PDB file of C-alpha atoms and ligand atoms in Angstrom:
ATOM      1  CA  MET E   1     108.985  63.397  77.958  1.00 51.00           C
ATOM      2  CA  GLY E   2     112.242  60.769  77.631  1.00 59.00           C
ATOM      3  CA  LEU E   3     113.262  59.317  80.848  1.00 59.00           C
ATOM      4  CA  MET E   4     117.075  59.955  80.291  1.00 61.00           C
ATOM      5  CA  ILE E   5     116.221  63.519  79.828  1.00 58.00           C
ATOM      6  CA  LEU E   6     114.232  63.578  83.049  1.00 71.00           C
ATOM      7  CA  LYS E   7     117.386  61.754  84.769  1.00 78.00           C
ATOM      8  CA  ASP E   8     119.675  64.338  82.910  1.00 83.00           C
ATOM      9  CA  SER E   9     117.229  66.933  84.083  1.00 84.00           C
ATOM     10  CA  GLU E  10     117.356  66.015  87.848  1.00 88.00           C
ATOM     11  CA  GLN E  11     120.758  64.898  88.203  1.00 91.00           C
ATOM     12  CA  LYS E  12     121.674  68.348  86.986  1.00 90.00           C
ATOM     13  CA  LEU E  13     119.207  69.754  89.556  1.00 93.00           C
ATOM     14  CA  LYS E  14     120.667  67.716  92.228  1.00 93.00           C
ATOM     15  CA  ASP E  15     123.974  68.637  91.792  1.00 93.00           C
ATOM     16  CA  ARG E  16     123.281  72.261  92.110  1.00 93.00           C
ATOM     17  CA  PHE E  17     120.218  72.025  95.070  1.00 95.00           C
ATOM     18  CA  GLY E  18     122.128  69.161  96.971  1.00 95.00           C
ATOM     19  CA  ASP E  19     119.813  67.876 100.060  1.00 95.00           C
ATOM     20  CA  ARG E  20     118.237  71.067  99.484  1.00 96.00           C
ATOM     21  CA  LEU E  21     116.361  68.731  96.554  1.00 96.00           C
ATOM     22  CA  ILE E  22     114.274  65.861  97.893  1.00 96.00           C
ATOM     23  CA  THR E  23     112.912  62.295  95.495  1.00 95.00           C
ATOM     24  CA  ASN E  24     109.945  60.894  96.137  1.00 96.00           C
ATOM     25  CA  HIS E  25     108.514  63.293  98.451  1.00 97.00           C
ATOM     26  CA  SER E  26     104.722  62.610  99.831  1.00 97.00           C
ATOM     27  CA  LEU E  27     102.643  64.771  98.882  1.00 97.00           C
ATOM     28  CA  ALA E  28      99.785  63.350 100.734  1.00 97.00           C
ATOM     29  CA  LYS E  29     100.153  64.952 104.115  1.00 95.00           C
ATOM     30  CA  LEU E  30     101.188  68.390 102.742  1.00 97.00           C
ATOM     31  CA  ASN E  31      96.931  68.508 101.277  1.00 95.00           C
ATOM     32  CA  THR E  32      93.696  68.969 103.104  1.00 93.00           C
ATOM     33  CA  PHE E  33      92.220  65.783 101.424  1.00 92.00           C
ATOM     34  CA  GLY E  34      94.988  63.934 102.748  1.00 95.00           C
ATOM     35  CA  THR E  35      95.829  62.204  99.084  1.00 94.00           C
ATOM     36  CA  GLY E  36      97.858  61.170  96.246  1.00 96.00           C
ATOM     37  CA  GLY E  37     101.434  60.101  95.981  1.00 97.00           C
ATOM     38  CA  PRO E  38     104.720  61.577  96.168  1.00 97.00           C
ATOM     39  CA  ALA E  39     106.492  64.295  93.936  1.00 97.00           C
ATOM     40  CA  ARG E  40     109.433  62.762  91.993  1.00 95.00           C
ATOM     41  CA  LEU E  41     111.233  65.937  93.000  1.00 96.00           C
ATOM     42  CA  PHE E  42     110.776  68.423  96.074  1.00 97.00           C
ATOM     43  CA  TYR E  43     111.989  71.523  96.634  1.00 98.00           C
ATOM     44  CA  ASP E  44     110.712  73.939  99.729  1.00 98.00           C
ATOM     45  CA  ALA E  45     112.024  77.499  99.035  1.00 98.00           C
ATOM     46  CA  ARG E  46     112.106  79.236 102.799  1.00 98.00           C
ATOM     47  CA  THR E  47     112.961  82.931 101.045  1.00 98.00           C
ATOM     48  CA  VAL E  48     112.307  84.865  97.964  1.00 98.00           C
ATOM     49  CA  ASP E  49     115.128  84.285  95.896  1.00 98.00           C
ATOM     50  CA  ASP E  50     115.373  80.402  96.908  1.00 97.00           C
ATOM     51  CA  LEU E  51     112.581  80.527  94.824  1.00 97.00           C
ATOM     52  CA  VAL E  52     113.932  82.764  92.081  1.00 97.00           C
ATOM     53  CA  ALA E  53     116.856  80.173  91.777  1.00 97.00           C
ATOM     54  CA  ILE E  54     114.812  77.117  91.758  1.00 97.00           C
ATOM     55  CA  ILE E  55     113.285  78.990  89.210  1.00 96.00           C
ATOM     56  CA  ARG E  56     115.947  79.966  86.954  1.00 96.00           C
ATOM     57  CA  ALA E  57     117.686  76.406  87.206  1.00 95.00           C
ATOM     58  CA  VAL E  58     114.457  74.594  86.110  1.00 94.00           C
ATOM     59  CA  GLY E  59     114.005  77.080  83.194  1.00 88.00           C
ATOM     60  CA  GLU E  60     116.969  75.575  81.739  1.00 78.00           C
ATOM     61  CA  LEU E  61     115.853  72.226  82.041  1.00 88.00           C
ATOM     62  CA  GLU E  62     112.847  69.818  80.702  1.00 84.00           C
ATOM     63  CA  ILE E  63     111.076  68.819  83.593  1.00 92.00           C
ATOM     64  CA  GLN E  64     107.681  69.899  84.938  1.00 93.00           C
ATOM     65  CA  THR E  65     106.895  71.990  88.029  1.00 96.00           C
ATOM     66  CA  PHE E  66     103.771  72.423  90.130  1.00 97.00           C
ATOM     67  CA  LEU E  67     104.165  75.094  93.169  1.00 98.00           C
ATOM     68  CA  LEU E  68     102.442  74.548  96.056  1.00 98.00           C
ATOM     69  CA  GLY E  69     101.296  76.768  98.561  1.00 98.00           C
ATOM     70  CA  GLY E  70      99.067  75.229 101.891  1.00 98.00           C
ATOM     71  CA  GLY E  71      97.473  72.193  99.571  1.00 97.00           C
ATOM     72  CA  SER E  72      94.000  73.160 100.770  1.00 96.00           C
ATOM     73  CA  ASN E  73      92.283  73.514  97.322  1.00 95.00           C
ATOM     74  CA  LEU E  74      94.462  70.433  95.647  1.00 95.00           C
ATOM     75  CA  LEU E  75      93.288  66.783  94.966  1.00 94.00           C
ATOM     76  CA  VAL E  76      96.704  65.030  94.025  1.00 95.00           C
ATOM     77  CA  SER E  77      96.282  61.832  91.456  1.00 96.00           C
ATOM     78  CA  ASP E  78      97.403  59.185  93.720  1.00 96.00           C
ATOM     79  CA  ASP E  79      99.876  57.860  90.401  1.00 96.00           C
ATOM     80  CA  GLY E  80     101.712  61.614  92.302  1.00 97.00           C
ATOM     81  CA  PHE E  81     103.266  64.141  90.171  1.00 97.00           C
ATOM     82  CA  ASP E  82     106.575  63.284  87.583  1.00 95.00           C
ATOM     83  CA  GLY E  83     108.053  66.202  88.444  1.00 94.00           C
ATOM     84  CA  LEU E  84     109.699  68.995  90.964  1.00 96.00           C
ATOM     85  CA  VAL E  85     107.069  70.128  93.323  1.00 98.00           C
ATOM     86  CA  MET E  86     108.275  73.915  94.802  1.00 98.00           C
ATOM     87  CA  LYS E  87     106.312  74.481  98.496  1.00 98.00           C
ATOM     88  CA  ASN E  88     106.015  78.375  98.616  1.00 98.00           C
ATOM     89  CA  SER E  89     107.337  78.441 102.431  1.00 98.00           C
ATOM     90  CA  ILE E  90     107.968  81.968 102.431  1.00 98.00           C
ATOM     91  CA  MET E  91     106.828  83.465 105.588  1.00 98.00           C
ATOM     92  CA  GLY E  92     107.802  86.636 107.453  1.00 98.00           C
ATOM     93  CA  ILE E  93     104.641  88.988 108.884  1.00 98.00           C
ATOM     94  CA  GLU E  94     105.548  93.232 108.708  1.00 98.00           C
ATOM     95  CA  LEU E  95     103.367  96.574 109.610  1.00 98.00           C
ATOM     96  CA  ASP E  96     103.634  99.832 107.951  1.00 98.00           C
ATOM     97  CA  GLY E  97     101.028 101.687 108.793  1.00 97.00           C
ATOM     98  CA  ASN E  98      97.923 100.292 108.312  1.00 98.00           C
ATOM     99  CA  GLU E  99      99.481  97.451 105.791  1.00 98.00           C
ATOM    100  CA  ILE E 100     100.937  94.731 106.302  1.00 98.00           C
ATOM    101  CA  ILE E 101     103.724  93.100 104.154  1.00 98.00           C
ATOM    102  CA  CYS E 102     104.230  89.526 104.095  1.00 98.00           C
ATOM    103  CA  GLY E 103     105.492  86.013 102.634  1.00 98.00           C
ATOM    104  CA  ALA E 104     102.921  83.935 100.322  1.00 98.00           C
ATOM    105  CA  GLY E 105     104.365  81.094 102.414  1.00 98.00           C
ATOM    106  CA  GLU E 106     102.354  82.678 105.614  1.00 98.00           C
ATOM    107  CA  ASP E 107      98.751  80.829 106.523  1.00 98.00           C
ATOM    108  CA  LEU E 108      95.778  83.055 105.326  1.00 98.00           C
ATOM    109  CA  GLN E 109      95.394  83.260 109.146  1.00 98.00           C
ATOM    110  CA  SER E 110      98.586  83.767 110.529  1.00 98.00           C
ATOM    111  CA  ILE E 111      97.731  87.284 108.457  1.00 98.00           C
ATOM    112  CA  VAL E 112      93.685  87.536 109.405  1.00 98.00           C
ATOM    113  CA  ASP E 113      95.069  86.815 113.806  1.00 98.00           C
ATOM    114  CA  PHE E 114      98.037  89.417 112.835  1.00 98.00           C
ATOM    115  CA  ALA E 115      95.664  91.854 111.630  1.00 98.00           C
ATOM    116  CA  THR E 116      93.005  91.422 114.721  1.00 98.00           C
ATOM    117  CA  GLU E 117      96.285  91.517 116.644  1.00 98.00           C
ATOM    118  CA  ASN E 118      96.882  95.340 115.483  1.00 98.00           C
ATOM    119  CA  SER E 119      93.402  97.056 115.528  1.00 98.00           C
ATOM    120  CA  LEU E 120      93.291  96.926 111.944  1.00 98.00           C
ATOM    121  CA  SER E 121      90.346  95.807 109.605  1.00 98.00           C
ATOM    122  CA  GLY E 122      89.745  93.861 106.198  1.00 98.00           C
ATOM    123  CA  LEU E 123      90.905  90.752 106.673  1.00 98.00           C
ATOM    124  CA  GLU E 124      87.563  88.975 109.372  1.00 98.00           C
ATOM    125  CA  PHE E 125      86.351  87.906 105.973  1.00 97.00           C
ATOM    126  CA  ALA E 126      89.586  84.868 105.355  1.00 98.00           C
ATOM    127  CA  THR E 127      88.799  83.651 109.236  1.00 97.00           C
ATOM    128  CA  GLY E 128      88.922  79.735 108.732  1.00 95.00           C
ATOM    129  CA  ILE E 129      89.818  80.117 105.179  1.00 96.00           C
ATOM    130  CA  TYR E 130      92.157  77.254 105.175  1.00 95.00           C
ATOM    131  CA  GLY E 131      96.457  77.667 102.836  1.00 97.00           C
ATOM    132  CA  THR E 132      98.488  80.400 102.149  1.00 98.00           C
ATOM    133  CA  VAL E 133      98.092  84.261 101.106  1.00 98.00           C
ATOM    134  CA  GLY E 134      99.938  83.415  98.018  1.00 98.00           C
ATOM    135  CA  GLY E 135      96.776  80.896  97.492  1.00 98.00           C
ATOM    136  CA  ALA E 136      94.296  82.581  98.275  1.00 98.00           C
ATOM    137  CA  ILE E 137      95.475  85.438  96.005  1.00 98.00           C
ATOM    138  CA  PHE E 138      95.934  82.946  92.643  1.00 98.00           C
ATOM    139  CA  GLY E 139      92.157  81.772  93.469  1.00 97.00           C
ATOM    140  CA  ASN E 140      91.040  85.219  94.932  1.00 98.00           C
ATOM    141  CA  ALA E 141      90.142  82.956  97.910  1.00 97.00           C
ATOM    142  CA  GLY E 142      86.793  84.592  99.515  1.00 96.00           C
ATOM    143  CA  ALA E 143      83.623  84.554 102.207  1.00 93.00           C
ATOM    144  CA  TYR E 144      80.452  85.692 103.101  1.00 87.00           C
ATOM    145  CA  GLY E 145      80.352  88.641 100.611  1.00 88.00           C
ATOM    146  CA  THR E 146      84.609  89.922 100.587  1.00 95.00           C
ATOM    147  CA  GLU E 147      86.806  88.768  99.243  1.00 97.00           C
ATOM    148  CA  THR E 148      91.046  88.869  98.507  1.00 98.00           C
ATOM    149  CA  ALA E 149      90.499  90.964  95.817  1.00 98.00           C
ATOM    150  CA  GLY E 150      89.235  94.069  98.251  1.00 98.00           C
ATOM    151  CA  VAL E 151      92.123  94.479 100.106  1.00 98.00           C
ATOM    152  CA  LEU E 152      95.140  93.920  98.376  1.00 98.00           C
ATOM    153  CA  LYS E 153      97.374  96.322  97.482  1.00 98.00           C
ATOM    154  CA  SER E 154      99.976  94.712  95.385  1.00 98.00           C
ATOM    155  CA  ALA E 155     102.278  91.330  95.454  1.00 98.00           C
ATOM    156  CA  GLN E 156     105.730  90.260  94.618  1.00 98.00           C
ATOM    157  CA  LEU E 157     105.643  88.253  91.134  1.00 98.00           C
ATOM    158  CA  ILE E 158     108.245  85.699  90.309  1.00 98.00           C
ATOM    159  CA  ASP E 159     107.824  84.731  86.265  1.00 97.00           C
ATOM    160  CA  LYS E 160     108.315  82.159  84.320  1.00 94.00           C
ATOM    161  CA  GLN E 161     111.896  83.593  83.776  1.00 95.00           C
ATOM    162  CA  GLY E 162     113.194  83.943  87.461  1.00 96.00           C
ATOM    163  CA  ASP E 163     112.555  87.511  87.116  1.00 98.00           C
ATOM    164  CA  ILE E 164     110.637  89.545  89.996  1.00 98.00           C
ATOM    165  CA  ARG E 165     108.133  92.308  89.588  1.00 98.00           C
ATOM    166  CA  THR E 166     105.713  93.896  91.840  1.00 98.00           C
ATOM    167  CA  GLU E 167     102.195  94.763  89.983  1.00 98.00           C
ATOM    168  CA  GLU E 168      99.369  96.532  91.936  1.00 98.00           C
ATOM    169  CA  ASN E 169      96.318  95.172  92.567  1.00 98.00           C
ATOM    170  CA  SER E 170      94.494  96.246  88.949  1.00 98.00           C
ATOM    171  CA  TYR E 171      97.451  93.609  87.436  1.00 98.00           C
ATOM    172  CA  PHE E 172      95.427  90.706  89.014  1.00 98.00           C
ATOM    173  CA  LYS E 173      92.292  90.965  86.930  1.00 98.00           C
ATOM    174  CA  PHE E 174      90.279  88.786  89.913  1.00 98.00           C
ATOM    175  CA  ASP E 175      87.383  87.828  89.293  1.00 96.00           C
ATOM    176  CA  TYR E 176      85.274  84.914  91.409  1.00 94.00           C
ATOM    177  CA  ARG E 177      87.866  82.534  92.483  1.00 94.00           C
ATOM    178  CA  ASN E 178      89.659  83.635  89.559  1.00 96.00           C
ATOM    179  CA  SER E 179      93.210  85.989  88.730  1.00 98.00           C
ATOM    180  CA  ILE E 180      95.627  86.671  85.747  1.00 98.00           C
ATOM    181  CA  LEU E 181      97.691  84.479  87.915  1.00 98.00           C
ATOM    182  CA  LYS E 182      95.973  80.912  86.301  1.00 98.00           C
ATOM    183  CA  THR E 183      97.011  81.937  83.057  1.00 97.00           C
ATOM    184  CA  THR E 184     100.381  83.366  82.671  1.00 98.00           C
ATOM    185  CA  GLY E 185     101.640  80.986  86.085  1.00 96.00           C
ATOM    186  CA  GLU E 186     103.546  83.762  87.547  1.00 98.00           C
ATOM    187  CA  ILE E 187     104.236  82.769  91.673  1.00 98.00           C
ATOM    188  CA  VAL E 188     103.280  85.131  94.472  1.00 98.00           C
ATOM    189  CA  ALA E 189     106.415  86.036  96.239  1.00 98.00           C
ATOM    190  CA  THR E 190     105.204  88.375  99.213  1.00 98.00           C
ATOM    191  CA  ALA E 191     101.827  90.416  99.472  1.00 98.00           C
ATOM    192  CA  LYS E 192     100.562  93.625 100.875  1.00 98.00           C
ATOM    193  CA  PHE E 193      97.255  94.107 102.402  1.00 98.00           C
ATOM    194  CA  ALA E 194      96.146  97.736 103.080  1.00 98.00           C
ATOM    195  CA  LEU E 195      93.526  97.647 105.777  1.00 98.00           C
ATOM    196  CA  GLU E 196      91.533 100.445 108.306  1.00 98.00           C
ATOM    197  CA  MET E 197      92.098 101.083 111.846  1.00 98.00           C
ATOM    198  CA  GLY E 198      89.346  99.739 113.895  1.00 98.00           C
ATOM    199  CA  ILE E 199      88.649  98.714 117.116  1.00 98.00           C
ATOM    200  CA  LYS E 200      90.195  95.773 118.432  1.00 98.00           C
ATOM    201  CA  GLY E 201      87.477  94.014 119.961  1.00 98.00           C
ATOM    202  CA  GLU E 202      84.960  94.998 117.056  1.00 98.00           C
ATOM    203  CA  ILE E 203      87.482  92.647 114.667  1.00 98.00           C
ATOM    204  CA  GLN E 204      88.020  89.937 117.048  1.00 98.00           C
ATOM    205  CA  GLY E 205      84.441  89.732 117.674  1.00 98.00           C
ATOM    206  CA  LYS E 206      83.469  89.406 114.099  1.00 98.00           C
ATOM    207  CA  CYS E 207      86.195  86.563 113.043  1.00 98.00           C
ATOM    208  CA  ASP E 208      84.330  84.298 116.258  1.00 98.00           C
ATOM    209  CA  LYS E 209      81.283  85.640 114.790  1.00 97.00           C
ATOM    210  CA  ILE E 210      82.324  84.089 111.151  1.00 96.00           C
ATOM    211  CA  ARG E 211      84.113  81.160 112.566  1.00 95.00           C
ATOM    212  CA  ALA E 212      81.655  79.744 114.699  1.00 95.00           C
ATOM    213  CA  GLU E 213      79.398  80.668 110.853  1.00 93.00           C
ATOM    214  CA  ARG E 214      81.789  78.469 109.523  1.00 92.00           C
ATOM    215  CA  ASN E 215      82.370  75.673 112.333  1.00 89.00           C
ATOM    216  CA  ALA E 216      78.284  75.059 112.281  1.00 88.00           C
ATOM    217  CA  LYS E 217      78.133  74.671 108.375  1.00 83.00           C
ATOM    218  CA  LEU E 218      81.403  72.539 107.985  1.00 76.00           C
ATOM    219  CA  PRO E 219      82.387  69.896 109.258  1.00 72.00           C
ATOM    220  CA  VAL E 220      85.274  70.469 111.043  1.00 69.00           C
ATOM    221  CA  ASN E 221      88.784  68.451 111.330  1.00 72.00           C
ATOM    222  CA  ALA E 222      86.986  66.658 107.769  1.00 72.00           C
ATOM    223  CA  LEU E 223      89.620  65.662 104.799  1.00 74.00           C
ATOM    224  CA  THR E 224      87.967  68.468 102.576  1.00 72.00           C
ATOM    225  CA  ALA E 225      89.535  71.068  99.862  1.00 70.00           C
ATOM    226  CA  GLY E 226      86.688  73.120 101.071  1.00 70.00           C
ATOM    227  CA  CYS E 227      83.511  73.664  98.706  1.00 70.00           C
ATOM    228  CA  PHE E 228      83.526  72.209  95.559  1.00 67.00           C
ATOM    229  CA  PHE E 229      80.538  74.485  94.034  1.00 66.00           C
ATOM    230  CA  LYS E 230      80.495  77.579  92.639  1.00 69.00           C
ATOM    231  CA  ASN E 231      77.497  80.467  93.818  1.00 68.00           C
ATOM    232  CA  ILE E 232      75.108  81.721  91.272  1.00 65.00           C
ATOM    233  CA  PRO E 233      73.641  84.832  91.176  1.00 64.00           C
ATOM    234  CA  ASP E 234      69.867  84.509  92.153  1.00 63.00           C
ATOM    235  CA  LYS E 235      69.042  85.563  88.806  1.00 60.00           C
ATOM    236  CA  ALA E 236      70.275  82.268  87.444  1.00 55.00           C
ATOM    237  CA  ALA E 237      69.085  80.375  90.044  1.00 51.00           C
ATOM    238  CA  LYS E 238      65.316  80.499  89.547  1.00 49.00           C
ATOM    239  CA  PHE E 239      63.665  78.279  88.011  1.00 46.00           C
ATOM    240  CA  GLY E 240      60.303  78.158  85.921  1.00 38.00           C
TER     241      GLY E 240
HETATM  242  C1  FAD N 301      88.410  73.398 105.166  1.00 54.70           C
HETATM  243  C2  FAD N 301      87.998  74.879 104.004  1.00 54.70           C
HETATM  244  C3  FAD N 301      87.327  75.545 104.268  1.00 54.70           C
HETATM  245  C4  FAD N 301      87.607  76.575 102.994  1.00 54.70           C
HETATM  246  N1  FAD N 301      87.507  77.277 103.102  1.00 54.70           N
HETATM  247  C5  FAD N 301      87.372  78.557 101.996  1.00 54.70           C
HETATM  248  C6  FAD N 301      86.223  79.569 101.323  1.00 54.70           C
HETATM  249  O1  FAD N 301      85.646  79.746 102.939  1.00 54.70           O
HETATM  250  N2  FAD N 301      86.621  79.879 100.471  1.00 54.70           N
HETATM  251  C7  FAD N 301      88.032  80.606  99.624  1.00 54.70           C
HETATM  252  O2  FAD N 301      87.521  80.769  98.999  1.00 54.70           O
HETATM  253  N3  FAD N 301      88.229  78.347  99.492  1.00 54.70           N
HETATM  254  C8  FAD N 301      87.837  78.262 100.489  1.00 54.70           C
HETATM  255  N4  FAD N 301      88.241  76.754 100.768  1.00 54.70           N
HETATM  256  C9  FAD N 301      90.209  76.749  99.680  1.00 54.70           C
HETATM  257  C10 FAD N 301      90.994  76.549 100.029  1.00 54.70           C
HETATM  258  O3  FAD N 301      91.642  77.667 100.658  1.00 54.70           O
HETATM  259  C11 FAD N 301      91.575  78.358  99.076  1.00 54.70           C
HETATM  260  O4  FAD N 301      91.252  77.593  97.492  1.00 54.70           O
HETATM  261  C12 FAD N 301      93.222  78.369  99.461  1.00 54.70           C
HETATM  262  O5  FAD N 301      93.358  79.771  99.114  1.00 54.70           O
HETATM  263  C13 FAD N 301      93.999  77.578  98.724  1.00 54.70           C
HETATM  264  O6  FAD N 301      95.589  78.106  98.140  1.00 54.70           O
HETATM  265  P1  FAD N 301      96.429  76.993  99.034  1.00 54.70           P
HETATM  266  O7  FAD N 301      97.571  77.346  99.171  1.00 54.70           O
HETATM  267  O8  FAD N 301      96.376  76.249 100.090  1.00 54.70           O
HETATM  268  O9  FAD N 301      97.039  77.045  97.573  1.00 54.70           O
HETATM  269  P2  FAD N 301      97.280  75.273  97.302  1.00 54.70           P
HETATM  270  O10 FAD N 301      96.256  74.011  97.055  1.00 54.70           O
HETATM  271  O11 FAD N 301      98.444  74.788  97.658  1.00 54.70           O
HETATM  272  O12 FAD N 301      97.246  75.616  95.228  1.00 54.70           O
HETATM  273  C14 FAD N 301      95.736  75.687  94.445  1.00 54.70           C
HETATM  274  C15 FAD N 301      96.553  76.713  93.959  1.00 54.70           C
HETATM  275  O13 FAD N 301      96.830  78.101  94.021  1.00 54.70           O
HETATM  276  C16 FAD N 301      98.576  78.020  93.331  1.00 54.70           C
HETATM  277  N5  FAD N 301      99.477  78.267  94.247  1.00 54.70           N
HETATM  278  C17 FAD N 301      99.368  78.230  95.517  1.00 54.70           C
HETATM  279  N6  FAD N 301     100.242  79.715  95.811  1.00 54.70           N
HETATM  280  C18 FAD N 301     100.550  80.257  95.334  1.00 54.70           C
HETATM  281  C19 FAD N 301     101.669  81.246  95.034  1.00 54.70           C
HETATM  282  N7  FAD N 301     102.468  81.875  95.769  1.00 54.70           N
HETATM  283  N8  FAD N 301     101.432  82.083  94.279  1.00 54.70           N
HETATM  284  C20 FAD N 301     101.059  81.313  92.651  1.00 54.70           C
HETATM  285  N9  FAD N 301     100.156  79.797  92.745  1.00 54.70           N
HETATM  286  C21 FAD N 301      99.740  79.837  93.543  1.00 54.70           C
HETATM  287  C22 FAD N 301      98.620  76.590  93.324  1.00 54.70           C
HETATM  288  O14 FAD N 301     100.036  76.724  91.974  1.00 54.70           O
HETATM  289  C23 FAD N 301      97.728  75.563  92.841  1.00 54.70           C
HETATM  290  O15 FAD N 301      97.203  75.885  91.206  1.00 54.70           O
HETATM  291  C24 FAD N 301      88.761  76.040 101.596  1.00 54.70           C
HETATM  292  C25 FAD N 301      89.393  74.997 102.319  1.00 54.70           C
HETATM  293  C26 FAD N 301      89.369  74.190 102.724  1.00 54.70           C
HETATM  294  C27 FAD N 301      90.407  72.818 103.520  1.00 54.70           C
END
């Protein structure tokens, strides 16, 4: 991409978004490795409308973009990112019967805690998984044999044109740490989880047990992005 084109695109975005568009914003504090250079442009999207507006504005320009969640599954280059980083900070958690509806920028752990508080079971497995709800859907985050796919009912997506629509679980073609979002580039704005009514003490007990197991296995307070290796099926793991 030519420098002039990039500068021109940058100026158009600055004219439109003013102070909300930050130049040369450090990404090191926004990922769990704590490394990496700056984003040439950075925008904190706090609402669905914020995200739609910036996606639509960028659609007409020659500028590369990256959607940042909790930064817990990223290795940011020391050269930084020569484009626009959009941080998903869409918050809000609501209860509707046995369902939780939330902004995709919420920490997954906040949803686990909210579910426990409301005696809803199904999300205990996610105790201690870093990152946002959007990141968990993107990569079908999971642990202890359970994955995001098992509890997600639907999600509101924003496509590259900035159009919003809601898709049900089957759309995401969830697989091991995979979803269709890795090919479509759509962004999760909000999510709905379908859970089961349970007994608060039991749900809390499961979460506590998982937390203790994780703490015993993982280096607590280390700068990491979690596990780097794929769990392969038992059969394939046997030699000879
Ligand atoms: C200590 C530790 C333990 C971990 N344990 C586990 C574990 O047990 N199981 C597990 O599965 N993972 C684990 N992880 C990895 C990480 O927590 C997950 O991959 C998490 O789901 C990433 O979410 P994030 O918001 O941080 O995504 P980011 O790191 O910000 O982004 C990762 C990818 O997701 C995309 N993305 C983020 N938000 C959205 C969105 N709203 N819409 C579309 N795409 C989006 C980004 O563009 C990027 O491509 C662990 C990480 C740490 C640091």
